């Protein structure tokens, strides 16, 4: 690598937007500490782009372990270490970063499209444990007028963590709850885990055994792992028959009215294997009554610590892929991919007209066609908010457009200020979900003193949906990114190339999120003239025009700020308390223009799938005529003219 080369990509990975100076390993891993020294997280995204004298993209298509040493060992050397010599290597050349990415995205296929309601605010927690508790959450939102479109069911809705079962005691009438919430325009989204509990009489277990649909051990017996319910088998989702079978299980919940699912623990996460436990017990017995010295003590300690997600365990079970037996570790990164594909294929075959919300924790490039991802068990730390900001463009490069992090942070106790700042960024991520771990402080919007501030931030999200949805759909249909680094838009601007804490969001705006405790302002670099929009709520706005260059911007805790590029059109809808209530026709156009400008807008019903129909497109024009602005909207050969009162459009004259 040359000194000035920048490296982008690797999707779900730690560290900054420019990935130089560290190494990243593709091996899907359940790890709830996304700290700087970690080489792997839940997803395996083997794609990167180099920007320099020569620019190109590289995709290493290999389902086992791959290491990318991006100048960590030797700063001028980029090394790729693939475990076996049976991989496909794609090198993509095009003149710009955006074009390289577009070519790559064409190669890997169109990104997943969720139903439009999945752009609404979503509330989760591990767990809302009963029908009463879920109702209570819904009531809080609706009574306090905090917008919401979905509430999540974490593992406790199940009967003893058995996939596709529902607890009789805590959710005796789930179907009715689903209907009730639907009346309030709230969708329930249950979790599905990878491991299937071993239990006589449990139909999923029995069918899997009967048909040989589980992964097997060395002796051909179903492989036993320990996860939530204790002993489980892993459905062999790499086997097409088993995949269809597992996917068809989702139908029972769908038939009750469920329209969204999240797939968890599908790296697959493993607490222990039977062998692992046996060896541990043996070694404990061996030291019984002995004097533990430094070596023996730390050996014991490591044995406990290394039980989870152990490589030896991943090397000890097998898949049956069309009659070929394949050891799991060699195709490890395709497990979550195929679990999610299982659901998606069954949905597509059975409900071809329906969009269903689906996202996964583990992933591999290609899975972006079937579903989105969330970024797993982050922490309620300011540094994890920055990680979320820096990860979004990398995920987009790898095709994962429908994505987001647990807002507020999953592990540890969040604080009011952190969740407010996190929400102020989260309003831009397609998946906007507040989720937190069992035992942590409650972090629903109504748990805070500044509930009014939070309500307004979520309200701004709904105002943004017309723009976000338009940009999301265009990004999907044209193989573009929704979030991208400034360097991709301003490649010749050496300052822009170094920006790590601002992002472009779609074609018209740039954001400069707040991610530092107690900060009430920050420096922002503007690569061109921009219009600063301050929002206390969708309606309470202020504007100021800024010249290209460096500026210090005040950002009080109760304001969202964003920047509209000069001569680009941005627009806001009205507040609503759910996506179906959004008025997508009446928009407020916001721009700073010194020439005639236009914007191609996409919109549809959010449910059906004829994405390419011309009726979904309209063109918005802003023209300066006779000393006033005209706004023109053109759709299906109809043109609507409007003289503009000039409130939100700025001109330099
Ligand atoms: O080991 O289902 O990432 O979102 O709340 C924890 C309980 C298992 C991990 C998921 C998290 C979820 C949690 N799960």
XYZ file of C-alpha atoms and ligand atoms in Angstrom:
667
model
C 0.000 0.000 0.000
C 1.061 3.553 -0.657
C 1.085 6.032 2.200
C -2.023 7.810 0.907
C -4.141 4.736 0.148
C -7.417 4.516 2.035
C -9.221 1.246 2.656
C -12.975 0.925 3.083
C -15.333 -1.956 3.712
C -15.496 -5.123 5.861
C -19.061 -4.300 6.892
C -19.588 -5.255 10.509
C -16.188 -4.609 12.043
C -14.633 -2.459 14.752
C -12.655 0.774 14.289
C -13.073 3.659 11.892
C -14.371 4.278 8.409
C -10.879 3.966 6.937
C -9.928 0.414 7.915
C -6.153 0.778 7.574
C -3.864 -0.174 10.414
C -5.631 -3.225 11.826
C -6.649 -6.722 10.834
C -10.136 -8.109 10.425
C -11.122 -11.720 10.504
C -14.190 -13.185 8.901
C -15.530 -15.835 11.239
C -19.015 -15.087 12.550
C -18.735 -14.699 16.296
C -21.130 -14.138 19.183
C -19.165 -11.574 21.161
C -20.836 -8.882 23.246
C -17.705 -6.753 23.669
C -17.205 -4.795 20.482
C -13.971 -3.268 21.656
C -11.025 -2.120 19.555
C -8.927 -5.253 19.856
C -11.609 -7.539 18.398
C -11.025 -8.934 14.933
C -14.422 -10.554 14.379
C -18.002 -9.656 15.130
C -21.248 -11.403 14.104
C -21.027 -10.851 10.359
C -18.444 -12.008 7.805
C -18.172 -9.385 5.105
C -15.220 -10.125 2.837
C -15.356 -7.022 0.708
C -13.146 -3.951 0.686
C -12.226 -1.064 -1.576
C -8.887 0.665 -1.912
C -8.825 4.338 -2.823
C -5.533 5.712 -4.040
C -3.477 6.082 -7.177
C -5.109 2.847 -8.211
C -8.634 2.264 -6.961
C -10.392 -1.074 -6.930
C -12.632 -3.354 -4.932
C -11.952 -6.931 -3.815
C -14.395 -9.633 -2.804
C -13.068 -12.901 -1.396
C -15.868 -15.405 -1.683
C -14.997 -18.096 0.827
C -17.298 -19.356 3.579
C -14.640 -20.300 6.152
C -12.103 -18.183 7.997
C -10.410 -15.334 6.123
C -8.003 -12.804 7.582
C -7.422 -9.355 6.169
C -4.290 -7.777 7.560
C -4.658 -4.175 6.434
C -1.205 -2.937 7.299
C -1.350 -4.142 10.891
C 1.737 -6.336 10.753
C 3.619 -4.288 8.156
C 2.088 -0.884 7.567
C 2.725 -0.909 3.807
C 1.430 -4.453 3.269
C -2.095 -5.665 2.827
C -2.267 -9.415 3.320
C -5.204 -11.703 2.767
C -4.979 -15.107 4.368
C -7.579 -17.632 3.288
C -7.671 -20.916 5.137
C -7.902 -23.117 2.058
C -7.078 -22.680 -1.589
C -10.638 -22.914 -2.828
C -12.069 -19.448 -2.973
C -13.307 -17.089 -5.644
C -11.561 -13.772 -5.877
C -13.258 -10.847 -7.577
C -11.364 -7.697 -8.425
C -13.555 -4.809 -9.405
C -12.199 -1.854 -11.267
C -14.043 1.374 -11.936
C -13.082 5.045 -11.871
C -14.726 6.065 -8.576
C -15.522 4.518 -5.225
C -19.227 4.869 -5.866
C -18.921 3.103 -9.191
C -16.755 0.318 -7.779
C -19.373 -0.247 -5.159
C -22.175 -0.162 -7.706
C -20.412 -2.823 -9.795
C -19.913 -4.985 -6.727
C -23.500 -4.585 -5.693
C -24.687 -5.558 -9.169
C -22.643 -8.710 -8.783
C -24.090 -9.677 -5.402
C -27.704 -8.813 -6.129
C -30.381 -6.463 -4.950
C -30.612 -5.606 -1.251
C -33.569 -6.585 0.885
C -36.632 -4.342 1.033
C -38.681 -4.349 4.250
C -42.283 -3.208 4.595
C -42.512 0.551 5.042
C -43.723 0.276 8.633
C -40.258 -1.077 9.456
C -38.998 2.496 8.970
C -40.997 3.509 12.024
C -39.651 3.613 15.560
C -39.357 0.177 17.187
C -39.176 -0.702 20.856
C -37.522 -3.781 22.236
C -36.184 -5.148 25.484
C -34.995 -8.501 26.704
C -37.755 -9.222 27.551
C -41.285 -7.966 27.752
C -42.301 -11.039 29.637
C -46.075 -11.232 29.401
C -49.087 -10.060 27.439
C -49.768 -7.525 30.192
C -46.307 -6.095 29.944
C -46.494 -5.762 26.162
C -49.883 -4.058 26.467
C -48.470 -1.719 29.056
C -45.595 -0.722 26.747
C -48.036 -0.085 23.902
C -50.277 1.963 26.164
C -47.390 4.109 27.357
C -46.508 4.952 23.766
C -50.006 5.662 22.580
C -51.121 7.588 25.671
C -47.995 9.684 25.776
C -48.133 10.219 22.007
C -44.705 8.796 21.337
C -44.699 7.444 17.786
C -44.105 3.698 17.386
C -44.626 0.940 14.817
C -43.307 -2.214 16.467
C -42.718 -3.927 19.792
C -40.379 -6.888 20.078
C -40.757 -10.247 21.741
C -37.468 -11.582 23.053
C -36.904 -15.207 24.091
C -39.292 -15.209 27.024
C -42.399 -15.374 24.856
C -41.474 -18.957 24.042
C -42.213 -22.015 26.075
C -38.827 -22.819 27.638
C -36.930 -21.202 24.749
C -38.361 -23.663 22.233
C -38.491 -22.101 18.773
C -41.983 -21.657 17.322
C -43.727 -22.321 20.608
C -45.529 -19.738 22.727
C -45.596 -19.774 26.511
C -49.034 -20.775 27.777
C -48.607 -19.011 31.051
C -47.192 -15.672 29.895
C -48.776 -15.413 26.455
C -51.969 -17.487 26.741
C -53.631 -15.583 23.920
C -50.930 -14.275 21.637
C -53.235 -14.165 18.643
C -55.566 -11.752 20.383
C -52.656 -9.605 21.513
C -51.401 -9.432 17.932
C -54.831 -8.303 16.749
C -55.234 -5.786 19.529
C -51.885 -4.215 18.785
C -52.619 -4.162 15.079
C -55.644 -2.028 15.853
C -53.198 0.381 17.436
C -50.941 0.114 14.380
C -48.215 -1.710 16.303
C -46.560 -4.849 14.944
C -45.215 -7.564 17.214
C -41.835 -8.958 16.172
C -40.741 -12.242 17.794
C -37.194 -13.579 18.021
C -36.192 -16.962 16.593
C -33.052 -18.746 17.820
C -30.874 -21.134 15.863
C -30.791 -24.045 18.327
C -33.738 -26.435 18.610
C -34.336 -27.809 22.097
C -33.978 -31.563 22.534
C -37.238 -32.629 24.108
C -39.504 -35.592 23.490
C -42.926 -34.475 22.382
C -41.729 -31.137 20.938
C -42.735 -31.384 17.300
C -39.869 -29.360 15.808
C -37.371 -31.574 17.597
C -39.166 -34.783 16.656
C -39.628 -33.881 12.994
C -35.996 -32.841 12.750
C -34.848 -36.142 14.220
C -37.207 -38.208 12.089
C -36.012 -36.605 8.858
C -32.347 -36.256 9.679
C -32.522 -32.472 9.453
C -30.010 -31.657 12.190
C -26.258 -31.193 11.915
C -24.433 -34.364 12.877
C -21.317 -35.246 14.834
C -18.402 -37.398 13.745
C -20.469 -40.556 14.214
C -23.429 -39.302 12.241
C -25.545 -38.683 15.335
C -27.296 -35.312 15.781
C -24.735 -32.918 17.223
C -25.500 -31.673 20.727
C -24.694 -28.113 21.770
C -25.712 -26.128 24.806
C -27.554 -22.832 24.349
C -30.582 -21.190 25.996
C -32.828 -24.168 26.551
C -29.900 -26.374 27.573
C -29.162 -29.093 25.049
C -30.064 -28.307 21.451
C -29.506 -29.522 17.910
C -28.706 -27.161 15.069
C -31.022 -27.433 12.054
C -28.862 -28.167 9.024
C -29.974 -25.138 7.050
C -27.269 -25.777 4.438
C -29.234 -28.856 3.413
C -32.005 -27.629 1.064
C -34.692 -29.972 2.442
C -33.888 -29.123 6.029
C -33.848 -25.463 5.097
C -37.343 -25.582 3.630
C -38.519 -27.519 6.652
C -37.050 -25.025 9.129
C -38.349 -22.057 7.145
C -41.849 -23.487 7.040
C -41.953 -23.399 10.851
C -42.194 -19.598 10.674
C -45.613 -20.017 9.091
C -47.306 -20.850 12.384
C -46.474 -17.398 13.754
C -47.189 -15.727 10.424
C -50.627 -17.331 10.394
C -51.323 -15.728 13.752
C -50.674 -12.317 12.207
C -46.943 -11.841 12.809
C -45.282 -9.894 9.978
C -41.737 -9.551 11.241
C -39.006 -11.751 12.726
C -35.467 -11.390 14.058
C -33.083 -14.334 13.865
C -30.654 -14.604 16.759
C -27.777 -16.791 17.970
C -27.114 -17.959 14.422
C -23.331 -17.674 14.225
C -24.284 -20.271 15.569
C -23.597 -19.241 19.160
C -22.734 -22.138 21.425
C -22.310 -22.046 25.180
C -20.746 -25.490 25.263
C -20.559 -28.867 23.555
C -20.894 -32.189 25.331
C -17.209 -32.928 24.744
C -16.237 -29.516 26.006
C -18.193 -30.006 29.217
C -16.825 -33.522 29.710
C -13.245 -32.310 29.336
C -13.854 -29.442 31.704
C -15.248 -31.727 34.371
C -12.358 -34.103 33.920
C -9.816 -31.357 34.353
C -11.595 -30.079 37.445
C -11.462 -33.542 38.904
C -7.760 -33.739 38.081
C -6.931 -30.692 40.140
C -9.178 -31.593 43.025
C -7.260 -31.333 46.301
C -4.135 -30.094 44.506
C -2.225 -26.913 45.097
C -3.096 -24.686 42.092
C -0.009 -22.734 41.074
C 0.108 -19.959 38.512
C 0.089 -22.241 35.467
C -2.568 -24.648 36.624
C -4.816 -21.896 37.903
C -4.737 -19.920 34.669
C -5.183 -23.080 32.622
C -8.361 -23.766 34.564
C -9.539 -20.221 34.180
C -8.938 -20.320 30.411
C -10.736 -23.629 30.105
C -13.864 -22.003 31.496
C -13.465 -18.877 29.429
C -12.875 -20.779 26.171
C -15.891 -23.025 26.471
C -18.133 -20.675 24.530
C -17.955 -20.523 20.742
C -14.935 -22.780 20.709
C -13.199 -23.564 17.435
C -12.757 -27.243 18.324
C -16.528 -27.483 18.655
C -17.053 -25.826 15.280
C -14.696 -28.436 13.824
C -16.673 -31.289 15.281
C -19.984 -31.185 13.479
C -21.115 -31.631 9.899
C -23.558 -30.504 7.277
C -25.127 -32.596 4.581
C -25.225 -30.529 1.417
C -26.893 -32.527 -1.337
C -25.317 -35.717 -0.054
C -21.865 -34.219 0.545
C -20.676 -34.144 4.130
C -19.010 -30.846 4.980
C -17.303 -29.992 8.228
C -18.946 -26.970 9.794
C -15.909 -24.718 10.282
C -15.276 -24.729 6.533
C -18.674 -23.166 5.860
C -19.148 -21.492 9.230
C -20.000 -18.072 7.816
C -22.953 -19.453 5.878
C -24.943 -20.660 8.859
C -26.826 -17.499 9.838
C -27.064 -16.702 6.125
C -28.927 -19.953 5.477
C -31.076 -19.801 8.581
C -32.335 -16.437 7.360
C -32.613 -17.667 3.796
C -34.779 -20.521 5.117
C -37.401 -18.062 6.320
C -37.105 -15.835 3.276
C -37.531 -18.667 0.759
C -40.600 -19.973 2.509
C -42.112 -16.475 2.690
C -41.402 -15.851 -0.988
C -42.954 -19.150 -2.007
C -46.007 -18.887 0.198
C -46.718 -15.178 0.355
C -45.102 -13.831 -2.801
C -46.974 -10.533 -2.656
C -46.111 -9.761 0.941
C -43.178 -7.821 2.360
C -42.103 -9.260 5.699
C -39.660 -7.688 8.135
C -36.699 -9.973 8.650
C -33.258 -9.373 10.044
C -30.503 -11.495 11.417
C -27.540 -11.254 13.749
C -25.017 -13.426 11.861
C -24.540 -12.786 8.160
C -22.381 -13.220 5.103
C -22.448 -11.135 1.939
C -25.358 -12.439 -0.119
C -27.663 -12.607 2.859
C -28.350 -8.929 2.208
C -30.739 -10.143 -0.518
C -32.942 -11.906 2.017
C -32.893 -9.685 5.075
C -31.322 -6.911 7.069
C -29.023 -7.178 10.073
C -28.740 -5.530 13.428
C -25.307 -5.116 14.924
C -25.810 -7.278 18.008
C -24.949 -6.793 21.643
C -23.311 -3.396 21.828
C -22.860 -1.476 25.087
C -24.292 1.711 26.527
C -21.029 3.522 25.951
C -20.321 6.681 23.998
C -17.605 4.894 22.030
C -20.211 2.409 20.805
C -22.313 5.238 19.409
C -19.299 6.354 17.390
C -18.800 2.749 16.263
C -22.406 2.668 15.078
C -21.835 5.864 13.081
C -18.652 4.555 11.488
C -20.060 1.110 10.751
C -23.119 2.214 8.798
C -21.335 3.121 5.539
C -19.288 -0.099 5.697
C -22.465 -2.164 6.048
C -23.997 -0.332 3.102
C -20.943 -1.075 0.940
C -21.546 -4.766 1.579
C -25.207 -4.544 0.576
C -26.713 -4.395 4.070
C -28.924 -1.356 3.757
C -31.630 -2.314 6.226
C -29.567 -2.176 9.388
C -29.068 -0.416 12.678
C -27.667 -0.840 16.165
C -29.404 -1.284 19.509
C -30.133 2.365 20.241
C -29.150 3.416 23.747
C -26.860 0.410 23.943
C -27.712 -3.203 24.777
C -25.392 -4.102 27.655
C -24.785 -1.903 30.732
C -26.935 0.958 31.938
C -27.535 3.766 29.533
C -27.982 7.409 30.526
C -30.470 10.000 29.436
C -27.922 12.026 27.527
C -26.473 8.986 25.757
C -29.829 7.728 24.604
C -30.831 11.185 23.408
C -27.664 11.566 21.349
C -27.985 8.005 20.085
C -31.570 8.639 18.999
C -30.459 11.809 17.226
C -28.255 9.587 15.073
C -30.648 6.620 15.030
C -33.369 8.647 13.305
C -31.292 8.272 10.137
C -30.765 4.489 10.292
C -33.362 2.406 8.423
C -33.729 0.068 11.396
C -34.404 2.396 14.332
C -34.765 0.152 17.352
C -34.208 0.791 21.050
C -33.166 -2.517 22.655
C -31.526 -3.406 25.946
C -30.340 -6.416 27.898
C -32.020 -8.118 30.796
C -31.037 -6.564 34.099
C -30.110 -3.169 32.705
C -31.833 0.120 33.446
C -35.093 0.654 31.570
C -34.529 2.774 28.490
C -37.903 3.228 26.819
C -38.545 6.873 25.844
C -40.989 7.276 28.730
C -38.427 6.109 31.295
C -36.710 9.516 31.187
C -37.261 12.940 32.596
C -36.698 14.507 29.178
C -39.508 12.519 27.621
C -40.600 15.585 25.620
C -37.203 15.892 23.976
C -37.214 12.199 23.079
C -40.777 12.352 21.760
C -39.789 15.175 19.450
C -36.679 13.378 18.208
C -38.765 10.343 17.316
C -41.253 12.719 15.734
C -38.445 14.057 13.540
C -37.766 10.503 12.411
C -41.315 10.290 11.081
C -40.845 13.624 9.351
C -37.723 12.203 7.728
C -39.356 9.015 6.473
C -40.496 10.415 3.093
C -36.883 11.386 2.308
C -35.307 8.322 3.933
C -37.642 5.907 2.226
C -37.112 7.560 -1.129
C -33.338 7.432 -0.710
C -33.436 3.891 0.664
C -35.451 2.578 -2.251
C -33.332 4.367 -4.833
C -30.205 3.004 -3.155
C -31.616 -0.529 -3.338
C -32.850 -0.257 -6.909
C -29.755 1.532 -8.240
C -27.137 -0.306 -6.153
C -26.131 2.758 -4.210
C -25.358 3.423 -0.576
C -27.661 5.281 1.766
C -24.772 6.136 4.132
C -21.433 6.923 2.553
C -18.189 8.584 3.560
C -17.602 12.193 2.490
C -14.607 10.946 0.512
C -16.953 9.158 -1.896
C -18.711 12.384 -2.807
C -15.691 14.704 -2.741
C -12.788 12.450 -3.779
C -10.463 15.309 -4.652
C -10.937 17.090 -1.352
C -8.100 15.902 0.871
C -9.876 17.156 3.976
C -13.059 15.267 3.129
C -11.016 12.098 2.626
C -10.013 12.171 6.267
C -13.414 12.785 7.834
C -14.365 9.948 10.208
C -17.304 11.440 12.104
C -19.646 12.882 9.506
C -21.649 10.986 6.901
C -23.580 11.622 3.734
C -27.148 10.319 3.958
C -28.648 9.941 0.520
C -28.054 12.493 -2.179
C -29.109 15.692 -0.410
C -27.892 15.744 3.182
C -24.855 15.377 5.394
C -24.955 14.643 9.124
C -22.459 15.430 11.877
C -23.669 13.430 14.879
C -22.877 14.209 18.519
C -21.159 11.303 20.279
C -19.278 12.883 23.177
C -20.633 13.142 26.698
C -21.503 16.668 27.805
C -20.501 18.191 24.479
C -22.923 20.882 23.350
C -21.341 21.568 20.029
C -18.659 20.352 17.645
C -16.497 21.191 14.687
C -17.929 20.299 11.319
C -16.116 20.277 8.011
C -18.250 21.369 5.069
C -16.828 20.205 1.748
C -19.158 22.628 -0.048
C -21.680 25.318 0.875
C -24.502 23.890 2.908
C -27.696 24.901 4.628
C -27.755 24.045 8.301
C -31.174 22.917 9.481
C -31.819 22.849 13.225
C -34.858 20.933 14.365
C -36.351 20.964 17.826
C -39.246 19.094 16.289
C -40.449 18.611 12.733
C -42.143 21.995 12.828
C -39.763 23.980 15.032
C -36.893 24.701 12.652
C -34.166 27.236 12.090
C -31.852 27.655 9.148
C -28.477 29.164 8.477
C -26.309 29.177 5.398
C -22.695 28.136 5.787
C -19.802 28.433 3.400
C -17.522 25.527 2.571
C -14.890 25.096 5.299
C -14.605 24.516 9.037
C -17.248 25.660 11.430
C -18.005 25.223 15.073
C -21.687 24.395 15.455
C -23.672 24.527 18.677
C -25.766 21.423 19.157
C -27.901 21.660 22.285
C -29.294 18.429 23.660
C -32.762 19.147 22.362
C -31.827 19.842 18.751
C -31.212 17.632 15.754
C -28.968 19.243 13.173
C -28.433 18.269 9.570
C -26.890 19.914 6.537
C -28.563 20.227 3.155
C -26.137 20.420 0.237
C -26.447 23.584 -1.801
C -28.535 23.065 -4.904
C -30.019 19.841 -3.634
C -33.586 19.284 -2.556
C -34.443 17.979 0.870
C -37.941 17.567 2.247
C -39.808 16.746 5.410
C -43.193 15.207 5.920
C -45.451 15.779 8.862
C -45.290 14.167 12.224
C -47.326 11.010 12.682
C -47.568 8.414 15.406
C -47.158 5.471 13.046
C -46.086 4.900 9.458
C -49.601 4.122 8.140
C -50.689 7.542 9.413
C -47.966 9.387 7.501
C -49.150 11.864 4.934
C -46.787 11.232 2.077
C -48.296 13.813 -0.260
C -47.786 17.036 1.664
C -44.118 17.724 2.005
C -42.151 20.765 2.919
C -39.357 21.431 0.480
C -36.118 22.696 1.977
C -33.245 23.929 -0.161
C -30.541 26.528 -0.684
C -30.488 27.151 -4.375
C -28.884 29.524 -6.826
C -29.943 27.575 -9.874
C -32.879 25.456 -10.991
C -32.742 22.133 -9.229
C -34.633 18.874 -9.211
C -35.004 15.698 -7.202
C -36.336 12.338 -8.228
C -38.556 11.005 -5.495
C -39.561 7.377 -4.919
C -42.612 6.373 -2.940
C -44.961 3.401 -2.896
C -47.575 1.769 -0.671
C -44.870 0.148 1.426
C -46.469 -3.271 1.186
C -46.525 -4.578 -2.355
C -43.578 -5.446 -4.527
C -43.831 -3.814 -7.936
C -40.842 -1.678 -7.096
C -39.993 -0.655 -10.613
C -43.418 0.677 -11.589
C -43.121 4.199 -12.982
C -45.990 5.401 -10.796
C -43.639 5.282 -7.814
C -41.496 8.048 -9.192
C -42.091 11.757 -9.227
C -39.826 14.694 -9.933
C -39.697 17.736 -7.710
C -38.403 20.949 -9.313
C -37.422 24.156 -7.628
C -37.121 27.058 -10.067
C -36.325 30.692 -9.583
C -38.681 32.737 -11.757
C -39.729 36.371 -11.651
C -38.088 36.928 -8.337
C -39.863 34.065 -6.657
C -39.553 30.351 -6.382
C -41.810 27.960 -8.206
C -42.146 24.419 -7.065
C -43.242 21.926 -9.624
C -44.039 18.288 -9.009
C -44.276 16.033 -11.986
C -45.859 12.633 -11.786
C -47.278 10.423 -14.535
C -47.425 13.346 -16.964
C -49.288 15.504 -14.457
C -47.594 18.608 -13.239
C -48.592 20.469 -10.132
C -47.331 24.053 -9.840
C -47.037 25.941 -6.661
C -45.687 29.390 -5.967
C -43.604 29.101 -2.946
C -43.854 31.444 0.023
C -40.109 31.277 0.401
C -40.041 30.097 3.953
C -37.759 27.095 3.529
C -35.950 27.941 0.343
C -32.924 30.146 0.450
C -31.201 32.002 -2.307
C -28.015 33.964 -2.307
C -29.393 37.101 -3.923
O -27.091 -14.258 24.537
O -32.411 -13.244 23.365
O -28.162 -10.278 20.493
O -30.507 -8.937 21.181
O -31.818 -9.750 23.525
C -28.128 -13.355 24.496
C -31.640 -12.553 24.287
C -29.175 -13.789 23.492
C -28.662 -11.982 22.066
C -29.213 -10.919 21.189
C -29.991 -9.947 22.008
C -31.106 -10.670 22.718
C -30.531 -11.780 23.582
N -29.718 -12.686 22.774
